[in-house]
mmCIF file of C-alpha atoms and ligand atoms in Angstrom:
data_model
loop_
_atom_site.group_PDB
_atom_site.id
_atom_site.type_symbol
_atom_site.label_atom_id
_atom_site.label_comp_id
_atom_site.label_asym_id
_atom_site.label_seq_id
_atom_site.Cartn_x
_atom_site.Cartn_y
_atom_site.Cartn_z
ATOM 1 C CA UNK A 1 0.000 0.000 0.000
ATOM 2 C CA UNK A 2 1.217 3.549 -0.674
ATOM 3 C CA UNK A 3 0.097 6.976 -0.484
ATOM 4 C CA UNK A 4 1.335 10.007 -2.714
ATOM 5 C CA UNK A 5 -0.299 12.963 -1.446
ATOM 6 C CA UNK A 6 1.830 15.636 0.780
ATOM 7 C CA UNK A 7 2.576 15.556 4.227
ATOM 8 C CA UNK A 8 1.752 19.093 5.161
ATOM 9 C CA UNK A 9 3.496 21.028 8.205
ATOM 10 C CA UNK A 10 2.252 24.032 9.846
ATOM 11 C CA UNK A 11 4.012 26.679 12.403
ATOM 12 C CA UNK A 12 3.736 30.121 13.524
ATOM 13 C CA UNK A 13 6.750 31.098 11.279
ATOM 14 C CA UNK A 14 10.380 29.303 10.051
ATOM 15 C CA UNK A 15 10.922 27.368 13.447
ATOM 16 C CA UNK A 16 9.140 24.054 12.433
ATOM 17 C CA UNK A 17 11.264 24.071 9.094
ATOM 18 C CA UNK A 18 13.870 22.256 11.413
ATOM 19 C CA UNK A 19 11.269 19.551 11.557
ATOM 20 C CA UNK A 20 10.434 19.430 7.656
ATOM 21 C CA UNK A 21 13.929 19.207 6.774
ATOM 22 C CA UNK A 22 14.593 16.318 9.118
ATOM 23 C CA UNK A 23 11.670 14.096 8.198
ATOM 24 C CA UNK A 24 12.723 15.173 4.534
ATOM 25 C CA UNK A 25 16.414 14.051 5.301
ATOM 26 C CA UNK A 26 14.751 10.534 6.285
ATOM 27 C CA UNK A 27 11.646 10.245 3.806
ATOM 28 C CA UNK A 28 13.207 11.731 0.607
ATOM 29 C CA UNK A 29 10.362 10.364 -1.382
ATOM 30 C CA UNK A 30 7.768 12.072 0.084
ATOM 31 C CA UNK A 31 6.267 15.139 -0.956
ATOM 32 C CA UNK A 32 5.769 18.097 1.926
ATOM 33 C CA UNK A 33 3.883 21.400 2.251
ATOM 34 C CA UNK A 34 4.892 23.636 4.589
ATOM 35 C CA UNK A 35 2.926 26.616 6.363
ATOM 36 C CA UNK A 36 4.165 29.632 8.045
ATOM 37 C CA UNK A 37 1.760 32.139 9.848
ATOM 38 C CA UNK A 38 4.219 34.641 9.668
ATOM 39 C CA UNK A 39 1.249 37.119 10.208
ATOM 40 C CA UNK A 40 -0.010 35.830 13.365
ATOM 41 C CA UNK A 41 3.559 35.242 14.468
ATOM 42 C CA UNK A 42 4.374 34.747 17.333
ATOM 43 C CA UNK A 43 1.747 32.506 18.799
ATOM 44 C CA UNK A 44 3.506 31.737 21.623
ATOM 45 C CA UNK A 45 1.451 34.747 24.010
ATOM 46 C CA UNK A 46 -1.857 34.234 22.505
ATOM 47 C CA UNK A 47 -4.930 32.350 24.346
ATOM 48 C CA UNK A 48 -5.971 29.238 23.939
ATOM 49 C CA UNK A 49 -9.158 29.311 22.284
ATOM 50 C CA UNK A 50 -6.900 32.158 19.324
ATOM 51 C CA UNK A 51 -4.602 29.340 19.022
ATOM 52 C CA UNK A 52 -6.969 26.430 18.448
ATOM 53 C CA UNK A 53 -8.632 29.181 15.971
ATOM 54 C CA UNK A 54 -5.334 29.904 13.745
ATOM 55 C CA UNK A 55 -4.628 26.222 13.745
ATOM 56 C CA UNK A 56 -7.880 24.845 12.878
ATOM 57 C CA UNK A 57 -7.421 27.200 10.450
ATOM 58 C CA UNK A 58 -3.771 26.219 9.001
ATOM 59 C CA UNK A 59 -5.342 22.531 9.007
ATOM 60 C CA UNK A 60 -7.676 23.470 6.333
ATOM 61 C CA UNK A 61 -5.608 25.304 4.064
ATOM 62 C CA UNK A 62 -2.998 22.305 4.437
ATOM 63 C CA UNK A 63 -6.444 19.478 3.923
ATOM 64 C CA UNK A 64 -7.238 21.563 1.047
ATOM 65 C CA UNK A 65 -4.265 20.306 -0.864
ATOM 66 C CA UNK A 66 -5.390 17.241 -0.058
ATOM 67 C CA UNK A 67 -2.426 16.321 2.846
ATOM 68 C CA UNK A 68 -2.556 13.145 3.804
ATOM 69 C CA UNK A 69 -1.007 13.373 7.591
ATOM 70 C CA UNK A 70 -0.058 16.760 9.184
ATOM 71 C CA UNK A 71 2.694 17.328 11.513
ATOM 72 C CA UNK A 72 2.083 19.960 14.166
ATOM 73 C CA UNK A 73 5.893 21.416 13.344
ATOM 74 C CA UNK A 74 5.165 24.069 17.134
ATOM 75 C CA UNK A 75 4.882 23.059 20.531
ATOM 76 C CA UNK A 76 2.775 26.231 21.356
ATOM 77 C CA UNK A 77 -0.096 24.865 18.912
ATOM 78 C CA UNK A 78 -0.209 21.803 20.224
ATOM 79 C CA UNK A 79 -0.209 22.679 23.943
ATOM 80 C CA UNK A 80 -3.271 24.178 22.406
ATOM 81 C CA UNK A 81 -4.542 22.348 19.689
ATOM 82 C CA UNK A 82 -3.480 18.531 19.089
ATOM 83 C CA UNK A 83 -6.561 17.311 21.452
ATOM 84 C CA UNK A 84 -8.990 19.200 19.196
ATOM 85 C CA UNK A 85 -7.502 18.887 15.824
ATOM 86 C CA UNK A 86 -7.532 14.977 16.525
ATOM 87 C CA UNK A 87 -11.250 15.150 17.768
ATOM 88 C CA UNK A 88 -12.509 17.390 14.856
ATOM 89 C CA UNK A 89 -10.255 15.386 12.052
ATOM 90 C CA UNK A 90 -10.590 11.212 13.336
ATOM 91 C CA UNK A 91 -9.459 10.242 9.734
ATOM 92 C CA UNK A 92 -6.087 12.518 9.775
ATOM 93 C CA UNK A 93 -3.219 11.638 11.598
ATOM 94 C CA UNK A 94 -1.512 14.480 13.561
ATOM 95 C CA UNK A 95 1.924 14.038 14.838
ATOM 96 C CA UNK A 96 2.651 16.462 17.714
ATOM 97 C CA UNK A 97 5.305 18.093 19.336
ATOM 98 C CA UNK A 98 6.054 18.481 23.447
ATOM 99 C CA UNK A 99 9.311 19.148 25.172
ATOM 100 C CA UNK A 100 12.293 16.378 25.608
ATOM 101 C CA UNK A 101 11.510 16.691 29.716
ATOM 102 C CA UNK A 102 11.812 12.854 29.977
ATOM 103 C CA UNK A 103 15.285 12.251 28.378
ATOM 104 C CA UNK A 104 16.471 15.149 29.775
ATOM 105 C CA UNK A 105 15.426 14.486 33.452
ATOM 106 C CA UNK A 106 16.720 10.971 33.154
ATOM 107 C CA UNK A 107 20.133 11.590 31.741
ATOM 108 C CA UNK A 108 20.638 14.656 34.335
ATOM 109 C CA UNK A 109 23.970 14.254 36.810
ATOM 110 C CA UNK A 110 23.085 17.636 38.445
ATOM 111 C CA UNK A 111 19.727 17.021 38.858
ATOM 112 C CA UNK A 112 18.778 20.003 37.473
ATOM 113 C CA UNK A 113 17.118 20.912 33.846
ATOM 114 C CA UNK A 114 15.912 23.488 31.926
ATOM 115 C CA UNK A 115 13.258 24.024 29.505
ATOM 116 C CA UNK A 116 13.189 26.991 26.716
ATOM 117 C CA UNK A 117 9.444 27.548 25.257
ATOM 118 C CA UNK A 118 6.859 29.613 24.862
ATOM 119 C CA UNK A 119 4.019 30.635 27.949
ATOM 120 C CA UNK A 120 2.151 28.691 25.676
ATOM 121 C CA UNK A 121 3.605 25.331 25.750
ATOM 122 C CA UNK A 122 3.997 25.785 30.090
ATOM 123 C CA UNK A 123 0.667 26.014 30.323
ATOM 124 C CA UNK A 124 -0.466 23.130 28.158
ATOM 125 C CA UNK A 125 -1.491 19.633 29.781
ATOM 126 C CA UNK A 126 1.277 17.785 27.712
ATOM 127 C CA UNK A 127 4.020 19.469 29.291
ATOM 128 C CA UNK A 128 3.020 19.091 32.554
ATOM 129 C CA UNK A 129 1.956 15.892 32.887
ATOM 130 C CA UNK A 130 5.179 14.609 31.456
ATOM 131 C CA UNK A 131 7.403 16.787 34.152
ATOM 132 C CA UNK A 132 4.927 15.304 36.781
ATOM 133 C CA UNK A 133 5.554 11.939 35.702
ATOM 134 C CA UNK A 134 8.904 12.282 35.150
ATOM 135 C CA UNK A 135 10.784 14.631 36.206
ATOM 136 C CA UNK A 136 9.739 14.258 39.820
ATOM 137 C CA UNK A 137 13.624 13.787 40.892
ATOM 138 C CA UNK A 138 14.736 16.588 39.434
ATOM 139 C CA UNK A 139 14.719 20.755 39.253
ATOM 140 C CA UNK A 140 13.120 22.213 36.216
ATOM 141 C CA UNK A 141 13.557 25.592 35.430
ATOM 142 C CA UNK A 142 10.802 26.377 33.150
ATOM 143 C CA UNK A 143 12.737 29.735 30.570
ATOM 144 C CA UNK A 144 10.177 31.408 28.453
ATOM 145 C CA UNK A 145 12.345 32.643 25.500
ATOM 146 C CA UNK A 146 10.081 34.798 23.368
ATOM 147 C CA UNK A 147 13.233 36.516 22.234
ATOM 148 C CA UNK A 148 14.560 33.769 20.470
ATOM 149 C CA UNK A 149 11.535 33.485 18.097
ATOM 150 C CA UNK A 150 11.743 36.999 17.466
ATOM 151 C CA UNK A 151 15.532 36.718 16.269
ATOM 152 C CA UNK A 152 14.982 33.445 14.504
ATOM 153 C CA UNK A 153 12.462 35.271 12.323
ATOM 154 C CA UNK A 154 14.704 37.753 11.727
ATOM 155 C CA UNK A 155 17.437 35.575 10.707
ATOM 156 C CA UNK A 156 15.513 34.068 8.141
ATOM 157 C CA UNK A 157 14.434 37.181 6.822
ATOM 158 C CA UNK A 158 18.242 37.872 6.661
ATOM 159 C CA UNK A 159 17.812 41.022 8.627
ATOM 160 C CA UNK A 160 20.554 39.541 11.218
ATOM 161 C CA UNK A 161 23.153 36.973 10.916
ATOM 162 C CA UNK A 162 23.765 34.264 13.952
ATOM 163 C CA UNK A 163 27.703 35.111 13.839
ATOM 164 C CA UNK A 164 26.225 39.015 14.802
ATOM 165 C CA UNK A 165 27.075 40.493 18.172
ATOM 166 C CA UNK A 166 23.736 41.316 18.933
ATOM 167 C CA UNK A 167 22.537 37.781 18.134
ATOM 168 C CA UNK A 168 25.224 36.202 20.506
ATOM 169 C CA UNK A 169 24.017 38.987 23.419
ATOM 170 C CA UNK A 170 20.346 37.712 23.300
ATOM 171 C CA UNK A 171 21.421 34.330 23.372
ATOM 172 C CA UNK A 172 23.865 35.062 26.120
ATOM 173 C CA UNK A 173 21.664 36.763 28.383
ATOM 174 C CA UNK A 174 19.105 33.923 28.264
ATOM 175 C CA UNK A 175 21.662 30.858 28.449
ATOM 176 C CA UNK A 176 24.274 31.294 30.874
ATOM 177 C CA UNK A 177 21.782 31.872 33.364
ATOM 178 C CA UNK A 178 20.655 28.875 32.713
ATOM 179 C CA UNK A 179 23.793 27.145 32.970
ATOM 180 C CA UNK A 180 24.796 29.275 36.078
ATOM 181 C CA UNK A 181 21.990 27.496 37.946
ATOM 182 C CA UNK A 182 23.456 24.083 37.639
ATOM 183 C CA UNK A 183 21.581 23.071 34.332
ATOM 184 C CA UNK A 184 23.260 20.472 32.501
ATOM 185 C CA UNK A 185 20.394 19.678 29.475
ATOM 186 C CA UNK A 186 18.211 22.420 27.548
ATOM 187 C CA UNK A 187 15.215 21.178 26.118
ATOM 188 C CA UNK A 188 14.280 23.124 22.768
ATOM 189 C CA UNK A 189 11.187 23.124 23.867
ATOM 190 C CA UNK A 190 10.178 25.574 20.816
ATOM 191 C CA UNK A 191 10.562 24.748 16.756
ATOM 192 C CA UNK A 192 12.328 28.000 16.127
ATOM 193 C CA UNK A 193 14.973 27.118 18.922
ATOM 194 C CA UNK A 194 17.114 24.630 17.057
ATOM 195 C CA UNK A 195 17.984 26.855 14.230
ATOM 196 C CA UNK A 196 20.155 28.995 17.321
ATOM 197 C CA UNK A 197 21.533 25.512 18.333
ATOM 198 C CA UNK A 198 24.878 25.882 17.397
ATOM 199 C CA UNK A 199 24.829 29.515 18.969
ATOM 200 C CA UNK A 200 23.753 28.211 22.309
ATOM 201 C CA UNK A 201 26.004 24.686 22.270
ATOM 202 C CA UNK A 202 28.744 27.422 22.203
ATOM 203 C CA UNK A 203 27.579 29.519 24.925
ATOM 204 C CA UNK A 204 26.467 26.507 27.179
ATOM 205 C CA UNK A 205 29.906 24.994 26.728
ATOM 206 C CA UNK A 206 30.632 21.104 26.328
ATOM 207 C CA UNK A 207 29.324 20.433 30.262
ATOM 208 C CA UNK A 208 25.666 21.144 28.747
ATOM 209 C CA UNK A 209 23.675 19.025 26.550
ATOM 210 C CA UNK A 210 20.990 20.458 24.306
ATOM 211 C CA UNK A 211 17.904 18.353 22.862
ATOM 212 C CA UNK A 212 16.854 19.319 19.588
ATOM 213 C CA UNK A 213 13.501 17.265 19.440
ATOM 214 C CA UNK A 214 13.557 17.148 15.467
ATOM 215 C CA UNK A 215 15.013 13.731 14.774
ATOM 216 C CA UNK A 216 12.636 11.928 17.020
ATOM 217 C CA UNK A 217 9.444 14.169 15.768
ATOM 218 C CA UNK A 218 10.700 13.224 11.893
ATOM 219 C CA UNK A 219 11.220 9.288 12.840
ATOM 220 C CA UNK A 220 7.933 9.228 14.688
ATOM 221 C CA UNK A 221 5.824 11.024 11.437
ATOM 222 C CA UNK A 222 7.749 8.055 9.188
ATOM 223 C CA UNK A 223 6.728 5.832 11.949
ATOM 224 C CA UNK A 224 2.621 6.764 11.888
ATOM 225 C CA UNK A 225 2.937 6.675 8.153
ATOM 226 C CA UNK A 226 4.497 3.360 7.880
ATOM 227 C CA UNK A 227 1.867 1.747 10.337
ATOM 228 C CA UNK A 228 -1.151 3.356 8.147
ATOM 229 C CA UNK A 229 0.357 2.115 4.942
ATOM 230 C CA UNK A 230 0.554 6.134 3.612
ATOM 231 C CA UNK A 231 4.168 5.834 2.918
ATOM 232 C CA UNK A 232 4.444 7.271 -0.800
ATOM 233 C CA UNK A 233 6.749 5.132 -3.284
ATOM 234 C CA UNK A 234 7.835 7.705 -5.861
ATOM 235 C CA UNK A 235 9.419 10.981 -5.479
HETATM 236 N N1 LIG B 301 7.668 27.593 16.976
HETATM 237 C C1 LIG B 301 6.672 27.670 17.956
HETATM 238 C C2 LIG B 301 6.763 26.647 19.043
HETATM 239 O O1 LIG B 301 7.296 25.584 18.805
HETATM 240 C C3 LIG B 301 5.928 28.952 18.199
HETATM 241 C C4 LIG B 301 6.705 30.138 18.622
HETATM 242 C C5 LIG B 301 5.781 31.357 18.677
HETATM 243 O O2 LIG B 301 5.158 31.639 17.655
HETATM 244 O O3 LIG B 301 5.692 31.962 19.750
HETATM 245 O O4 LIG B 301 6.306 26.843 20.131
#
């Protein structure tokens, strides 16, 4: 069985690209579609209900050209959203995205962690049930990085370059904090966040580990369509 139609992706802006360009690294023959609400970016401050909204609303510009699965490429909309979009759309699968709390708070030797995301994604039921569950043990610090989004934007609208001085401050001022306070994993806990990863690898030094989530999002979307038989066989 095989299934040609696009996988479509959908974000607030560029950050979820890091998750299209992994699953396309590992699925080269499928075709993709990718959305960015650049004009309701950033999402990550808006209520609940506006997110579910905007969404719902990607979804059906991405079902309209007829995708056959659609990856949630943004934690913040589906803190919001998943739960609904699965209820409202039985016959599509979603794949979502939450933050790496569990591998982090497992691997930890200093017993404490930290979390970059949006307000969003904090207050979303996915996040905290997996720190509950698993990261009893352990410190969190929960770092709402707005900032970053902002600059990731602008880098890919090539108004600022990551080798910049005033890229490396905002980065700065929000990681060694971080670090300071005995953290020894960041979760990218937000799709634009990997695209600063090699900005904040160098800041954290080699002490820190950082979780880029994309991999496992990318090997879990070939995963869903492998079990459903909607893997495509031509490019
Ligand atoms: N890239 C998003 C996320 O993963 C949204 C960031 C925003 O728009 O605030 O949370």
């Amino acid at each position: 069985m095989s299934d040609n139609r696009p996988v479509g992706f959908f974000d607030s802006g560029i950050g979820g690209t890091c998750i299209l360009k992994a699953f396309q690294a590992l699925c080269p023959n499928e075709r993709t579609i990718y959305l960015a609400d650049t004009e309701h970016c950033p999402y990550g401050n808006r209520p609940a209900d506006e997110i579910v909204r905007l969404s719902e609303a990607n979804v059906k510009k991405l079902l309209a050209q007829d995708c056959k699965m659609i990856v949630v490429a943004c934690n913040t909309a589906t803190a919001a959203a998943i739960d609904y979009l699965r209820a409202s759309y039985p016959r599509i699968p979603f794949i979502g995205l939450e933050p790496a709390v569990k591998p982090a708070a497992l691997q930890s030797k200093t017993g404490v962690v930290a979390v970059l995301a949006t307000a969003g994604t904090f207050n979303g039921r996915l996040y905290n049930e997996t720190k509950a569950r698993f990261a009893k043990d352990v410190t969190v610090i929960a770092a709402v990085a707005d900032e970053f989004v902002t600059l990731v934007e602008s880098l890919g609208r090539g108004e600022v370059s990551l080798t910049d001085d005033s890229a490396r401050r905002i980065v700065e001022e929000k990681i060694r904090p971080l670090v300071a306070s005995g953290a020894d994993h960041l979760v990218l806990g937000c799709t634009h966040f990997p695209h600063l990863k090699p900005l904040i690898e160098e800041i954290a030094g080699p002490a820190v580990t950082v979780l880029d989530p994309s991999p496992a999002v990318a090997a879990q979307a070939r995963r869903v369509l492998e079990a459903r038989g909607l893997l495509a066989d031509v490019v």
